[in-house]
Short mmCIF file of C-alpha atoms in Angstrom, two decimals:
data_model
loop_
_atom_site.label_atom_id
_atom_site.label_comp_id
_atom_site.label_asym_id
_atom_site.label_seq_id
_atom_site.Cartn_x
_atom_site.Cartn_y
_atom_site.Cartn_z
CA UNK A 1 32.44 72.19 121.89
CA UNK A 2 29.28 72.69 123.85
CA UNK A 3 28.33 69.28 125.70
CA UNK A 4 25.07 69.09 123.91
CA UNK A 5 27.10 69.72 120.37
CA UNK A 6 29.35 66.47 121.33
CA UNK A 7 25.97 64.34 122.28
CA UNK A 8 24.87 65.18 118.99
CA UNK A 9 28.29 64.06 116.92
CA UNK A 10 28.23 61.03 119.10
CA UNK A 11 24.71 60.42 117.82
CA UNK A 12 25.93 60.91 114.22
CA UNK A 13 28.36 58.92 114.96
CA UNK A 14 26.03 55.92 116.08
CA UNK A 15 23.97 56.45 113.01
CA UNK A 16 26.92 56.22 110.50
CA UNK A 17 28.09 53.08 112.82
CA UNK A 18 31.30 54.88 113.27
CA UNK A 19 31.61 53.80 117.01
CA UNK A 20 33.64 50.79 118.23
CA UNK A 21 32.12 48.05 119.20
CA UNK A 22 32.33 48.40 122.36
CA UNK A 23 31.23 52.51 122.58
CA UNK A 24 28.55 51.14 120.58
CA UNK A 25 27.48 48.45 123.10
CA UNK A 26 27.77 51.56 126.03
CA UNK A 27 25.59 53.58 123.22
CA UNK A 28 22.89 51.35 123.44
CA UNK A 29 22.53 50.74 126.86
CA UNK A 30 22.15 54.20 127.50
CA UNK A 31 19.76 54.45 125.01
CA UNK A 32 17.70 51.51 127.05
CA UNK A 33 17.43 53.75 129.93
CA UNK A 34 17.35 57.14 128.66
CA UNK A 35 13.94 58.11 127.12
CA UNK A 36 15.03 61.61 126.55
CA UNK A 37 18.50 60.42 124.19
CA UNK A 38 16.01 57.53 122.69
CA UNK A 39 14.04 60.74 121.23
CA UNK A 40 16.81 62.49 120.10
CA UNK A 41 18.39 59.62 118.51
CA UNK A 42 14.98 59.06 116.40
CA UNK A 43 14.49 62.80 115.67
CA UNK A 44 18.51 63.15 114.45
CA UNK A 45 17.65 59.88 112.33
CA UNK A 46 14.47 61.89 110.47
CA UNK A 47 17.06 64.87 110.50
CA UNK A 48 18.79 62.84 108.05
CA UNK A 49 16.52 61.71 106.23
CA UNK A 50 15.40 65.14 105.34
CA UNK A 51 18.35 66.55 104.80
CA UNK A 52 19.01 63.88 101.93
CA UNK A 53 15.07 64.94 100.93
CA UNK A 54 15.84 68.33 100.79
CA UNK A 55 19.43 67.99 98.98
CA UNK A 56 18.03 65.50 96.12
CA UNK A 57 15.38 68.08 95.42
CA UNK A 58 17.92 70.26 95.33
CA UNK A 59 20.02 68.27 92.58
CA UNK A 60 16.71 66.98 90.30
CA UNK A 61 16.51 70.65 90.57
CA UNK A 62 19.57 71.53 89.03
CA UNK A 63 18.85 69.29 86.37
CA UNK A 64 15.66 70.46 85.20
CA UNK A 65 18.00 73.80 84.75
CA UNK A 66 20.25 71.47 82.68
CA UNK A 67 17.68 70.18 80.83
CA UNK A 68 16.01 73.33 80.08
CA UNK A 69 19.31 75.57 79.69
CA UNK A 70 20.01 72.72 76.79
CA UNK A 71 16.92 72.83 75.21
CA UNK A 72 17.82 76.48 73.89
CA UNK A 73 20.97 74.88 72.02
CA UNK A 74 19.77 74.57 68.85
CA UNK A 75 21.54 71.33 68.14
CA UNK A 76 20.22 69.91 71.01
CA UNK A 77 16.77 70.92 70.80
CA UNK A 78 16.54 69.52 66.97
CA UNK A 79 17.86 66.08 67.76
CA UNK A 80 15.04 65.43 70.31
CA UNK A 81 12.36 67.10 67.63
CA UNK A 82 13.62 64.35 65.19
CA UNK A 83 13.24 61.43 67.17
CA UNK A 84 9.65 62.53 68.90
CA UNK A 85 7.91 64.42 66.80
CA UNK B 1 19.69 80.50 86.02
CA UNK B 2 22.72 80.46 83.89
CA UNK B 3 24.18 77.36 82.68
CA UNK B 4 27.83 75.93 84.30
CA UNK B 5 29.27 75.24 81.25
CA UNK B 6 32.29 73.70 83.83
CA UNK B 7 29.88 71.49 85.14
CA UNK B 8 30.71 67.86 83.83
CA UNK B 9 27.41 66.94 83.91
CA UNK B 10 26.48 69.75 81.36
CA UNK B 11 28.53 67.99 78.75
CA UNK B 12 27.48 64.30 79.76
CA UNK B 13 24.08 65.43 79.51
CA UNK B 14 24.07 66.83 76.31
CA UNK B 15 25.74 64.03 74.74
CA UNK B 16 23.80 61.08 76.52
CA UNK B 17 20.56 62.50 76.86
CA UNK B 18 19.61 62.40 72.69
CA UNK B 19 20.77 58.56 72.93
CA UNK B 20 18.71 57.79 75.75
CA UNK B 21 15.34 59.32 74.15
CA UNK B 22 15.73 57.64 71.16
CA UNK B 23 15.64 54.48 73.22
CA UNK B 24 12.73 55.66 75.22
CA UNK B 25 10.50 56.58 72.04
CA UNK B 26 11.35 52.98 70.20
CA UNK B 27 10.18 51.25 73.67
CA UNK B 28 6.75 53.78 73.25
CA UNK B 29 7.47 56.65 76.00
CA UNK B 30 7.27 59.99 75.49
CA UNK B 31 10.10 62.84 76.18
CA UNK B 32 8.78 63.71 79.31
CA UNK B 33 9.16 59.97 80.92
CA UNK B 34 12.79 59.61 79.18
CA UNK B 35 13.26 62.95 81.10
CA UNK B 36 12.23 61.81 84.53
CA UNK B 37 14.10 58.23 83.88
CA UNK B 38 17.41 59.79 82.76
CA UNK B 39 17.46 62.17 85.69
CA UNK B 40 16.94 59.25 87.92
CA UNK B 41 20.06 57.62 86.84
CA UNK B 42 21.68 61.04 86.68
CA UNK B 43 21.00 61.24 90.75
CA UNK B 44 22.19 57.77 91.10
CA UNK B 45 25.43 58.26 89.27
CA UNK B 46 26.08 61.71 91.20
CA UNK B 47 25.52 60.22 94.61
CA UNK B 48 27.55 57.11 94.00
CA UNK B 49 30.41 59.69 92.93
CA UNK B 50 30.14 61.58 95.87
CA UNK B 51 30.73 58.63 98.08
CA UNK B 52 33.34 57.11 96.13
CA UNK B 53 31.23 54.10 95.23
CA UNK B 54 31.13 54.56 91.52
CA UNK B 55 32.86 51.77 89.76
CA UNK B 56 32.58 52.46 85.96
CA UNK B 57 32.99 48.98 83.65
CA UNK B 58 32.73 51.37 80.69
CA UNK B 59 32.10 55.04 79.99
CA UNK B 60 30.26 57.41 82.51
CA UNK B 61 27.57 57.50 78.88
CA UNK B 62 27.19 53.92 78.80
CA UNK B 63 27.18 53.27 83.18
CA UNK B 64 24.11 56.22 82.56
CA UNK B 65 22.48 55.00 79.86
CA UNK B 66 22.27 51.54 81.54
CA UNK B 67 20.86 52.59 84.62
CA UNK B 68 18.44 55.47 82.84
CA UNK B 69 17.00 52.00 80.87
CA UNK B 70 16.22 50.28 84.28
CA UNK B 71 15.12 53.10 86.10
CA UNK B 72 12.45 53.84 82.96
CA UNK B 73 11.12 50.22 82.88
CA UNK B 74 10.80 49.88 86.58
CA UNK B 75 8.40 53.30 86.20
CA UNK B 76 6.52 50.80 83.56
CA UNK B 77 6.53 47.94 85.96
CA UNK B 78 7.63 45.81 83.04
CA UNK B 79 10.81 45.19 85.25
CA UNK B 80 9.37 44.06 88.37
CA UNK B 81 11.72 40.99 87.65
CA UNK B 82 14.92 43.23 86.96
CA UNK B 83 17.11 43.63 90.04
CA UNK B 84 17.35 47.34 90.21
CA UNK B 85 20.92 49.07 90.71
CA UNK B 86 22.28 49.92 93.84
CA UNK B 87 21.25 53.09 94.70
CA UNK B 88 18.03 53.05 93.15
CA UNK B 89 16.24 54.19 96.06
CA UNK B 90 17.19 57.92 94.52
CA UNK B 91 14.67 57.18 92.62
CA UNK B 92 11.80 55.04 94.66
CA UNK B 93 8.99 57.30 96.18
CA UNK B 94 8.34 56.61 99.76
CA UNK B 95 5.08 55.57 100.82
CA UNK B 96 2.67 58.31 101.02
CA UNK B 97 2.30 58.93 104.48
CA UNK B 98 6.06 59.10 105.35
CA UNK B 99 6.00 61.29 102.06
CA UNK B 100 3.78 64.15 103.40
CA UNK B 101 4.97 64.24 106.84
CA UNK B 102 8.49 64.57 105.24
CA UNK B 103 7.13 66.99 103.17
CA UNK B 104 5.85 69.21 105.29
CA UNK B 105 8.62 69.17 107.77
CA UNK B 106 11.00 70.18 105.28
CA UNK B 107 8.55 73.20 104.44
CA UNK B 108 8.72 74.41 107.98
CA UNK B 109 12.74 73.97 107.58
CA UNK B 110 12.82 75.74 104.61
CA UNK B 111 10.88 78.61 106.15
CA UNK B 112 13.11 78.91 108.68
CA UNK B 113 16.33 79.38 106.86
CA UNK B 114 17.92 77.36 103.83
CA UNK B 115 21.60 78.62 104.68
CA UNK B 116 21.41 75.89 107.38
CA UNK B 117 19.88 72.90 104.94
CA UNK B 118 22.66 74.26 102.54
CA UNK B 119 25.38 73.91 104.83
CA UNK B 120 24.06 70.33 105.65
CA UNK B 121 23.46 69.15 102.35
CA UNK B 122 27.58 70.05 101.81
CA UNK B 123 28.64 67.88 104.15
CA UNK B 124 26.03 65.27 104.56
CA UNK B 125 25.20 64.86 100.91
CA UNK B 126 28.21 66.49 98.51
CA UNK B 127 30.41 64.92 101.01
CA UNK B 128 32.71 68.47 100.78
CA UNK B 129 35.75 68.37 103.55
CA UNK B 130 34.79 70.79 106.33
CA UNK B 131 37.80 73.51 104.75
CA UNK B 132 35.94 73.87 101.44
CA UNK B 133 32.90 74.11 103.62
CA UNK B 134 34.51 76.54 106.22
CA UNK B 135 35.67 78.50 102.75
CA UNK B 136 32.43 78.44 100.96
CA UNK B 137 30.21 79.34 103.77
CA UNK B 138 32.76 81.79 105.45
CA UNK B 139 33.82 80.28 108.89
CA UNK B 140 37.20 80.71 110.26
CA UNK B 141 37.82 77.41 110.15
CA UNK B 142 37.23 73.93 110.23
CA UNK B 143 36.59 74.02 113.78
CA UNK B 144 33.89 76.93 113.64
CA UNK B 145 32.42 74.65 110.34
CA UNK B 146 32.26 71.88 112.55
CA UNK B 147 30.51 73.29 115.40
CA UNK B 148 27.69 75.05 112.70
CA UNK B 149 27.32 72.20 111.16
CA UNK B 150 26.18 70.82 114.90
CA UNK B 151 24.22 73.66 115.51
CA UNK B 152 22.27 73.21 112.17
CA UNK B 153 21.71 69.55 112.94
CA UNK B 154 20.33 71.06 115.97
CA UNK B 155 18.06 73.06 115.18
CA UNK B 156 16.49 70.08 112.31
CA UNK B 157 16.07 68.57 115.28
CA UNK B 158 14.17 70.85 117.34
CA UNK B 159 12.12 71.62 114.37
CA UNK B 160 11.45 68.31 113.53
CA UNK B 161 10.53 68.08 117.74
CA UNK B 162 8.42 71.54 117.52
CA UNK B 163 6.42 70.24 114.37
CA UNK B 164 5.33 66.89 114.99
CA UNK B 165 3.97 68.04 118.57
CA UNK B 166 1.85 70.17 116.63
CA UNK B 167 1.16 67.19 114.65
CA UNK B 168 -0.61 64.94 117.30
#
């Protein structure tokens, strides 16, 4: 793999606190003097967080399709009739 | 969009959901907030499966219907004293600010190619084994999977980089 490539899995991998303690300890002294791997450990962090944005809008997605695939089910569609309306 | 009628969820839906209304509308709410509440638990109870940290005391209808109950009077603030499941943060909204900014960079993401966010999401958030991913998404194998799945991460990254310059 690319060097680059492997800097980022060791990132991930100091995110998910899947170093040892002591690659962790190195991890964080370099991160002390290196400005430039400081920013890309932040901007891998928001990577994360977006892809868990992106993939739970994803899922409520899917169940709005649920929701409205059920609502042509007759059955379905009655029982929640009879208890709102 | 056609229905998965193999989908588990269809089937736990369509029996819980009716249940979980009825509660709603004797506590006052309407459809549309038993809707919103239920598929808050729903997300909660998917992502705990996905990373093995579901541990059912009763039926996957009951663990639901539980956690739907919480999640809908948190949205009413009468449970400000109820300690809210694990996992609940599925269904917390950030703080506007972070919100939008997220927002937006995940526009500029999307615009620049979901198969990437796709392939992320299956291995960051489904938790799929890098062979169903190498499979699904058509790599040679797990090593090719791996190293996209880099690349991807990547290129969030630069985006992220390229988009909050503009930012400032």
């Amino acid at each position: 793999m690319r060097s680059d490539l492997n800097e980022i899995a060791q990132i991930d991998q100091y995110l998910f606190c899947q170093l040892s303690e002591e690659e962790g300890k190195r991890f964080e002294a370099q991160l002390l003097m290196n400005d430039a791997l400081a920013e890309k450990v932040e901007a891998q962090r928001l990577a994360h967080r977006l892809i868990r944005l992106y993939s739970r809008k994803q899922e409520r997605g899917r169940l709005e399709g649920i929701h409205r695939q059920l609502l042509e089910e007759p059955a379905f569609a009655h029982q929640l009739k009879t208890i709102f309306f | 969009m056609t229905l998965q009628y193999d989908d588990p969820i269809v089937e736990l839906y369509r029996e819980s959901f009716p249940d979980f209304a009825r509660m709603v509308r004797r506590m006052g709410g309407s459809l549309e907030e038993a809707k919103d509440s239920f598929h808050d638990a729903l997300l909660i109870y998917l992502e705990k499966g996905k990373t093995g940290k579901l541990q059912l005391q009763s039926s996957p209808k009951a663990y639901l219907l539980g956690t739907a109950k919480i999640c809908w009077l948190h949205t009413r603030k009468k449970g400000a004293m109820l300690s809210l499941p694990e996992g609940f943060e599925a269904a917390t909204p950030e703080d506007p600010d972070t919100e939008e900014r997220e927002q937006k960079l995940l526009d500029a993401l999307q615009k620049s190619g979901k198969k990437c966010l796709e392939l992320l999401k299956a291995f960051y958030y489904d938790h799929c084994s890098m062979d169903h991913i190498a499979g699904r998404f058509g790599f040679k194998g797990r090593r090719s999977a791996t190293v996209q799945k880099y690349k991807c991460l990547e290129k969030v990254r630069e985006e992220i980089k390229i988009t909050e310059t503009y930012a400032q």
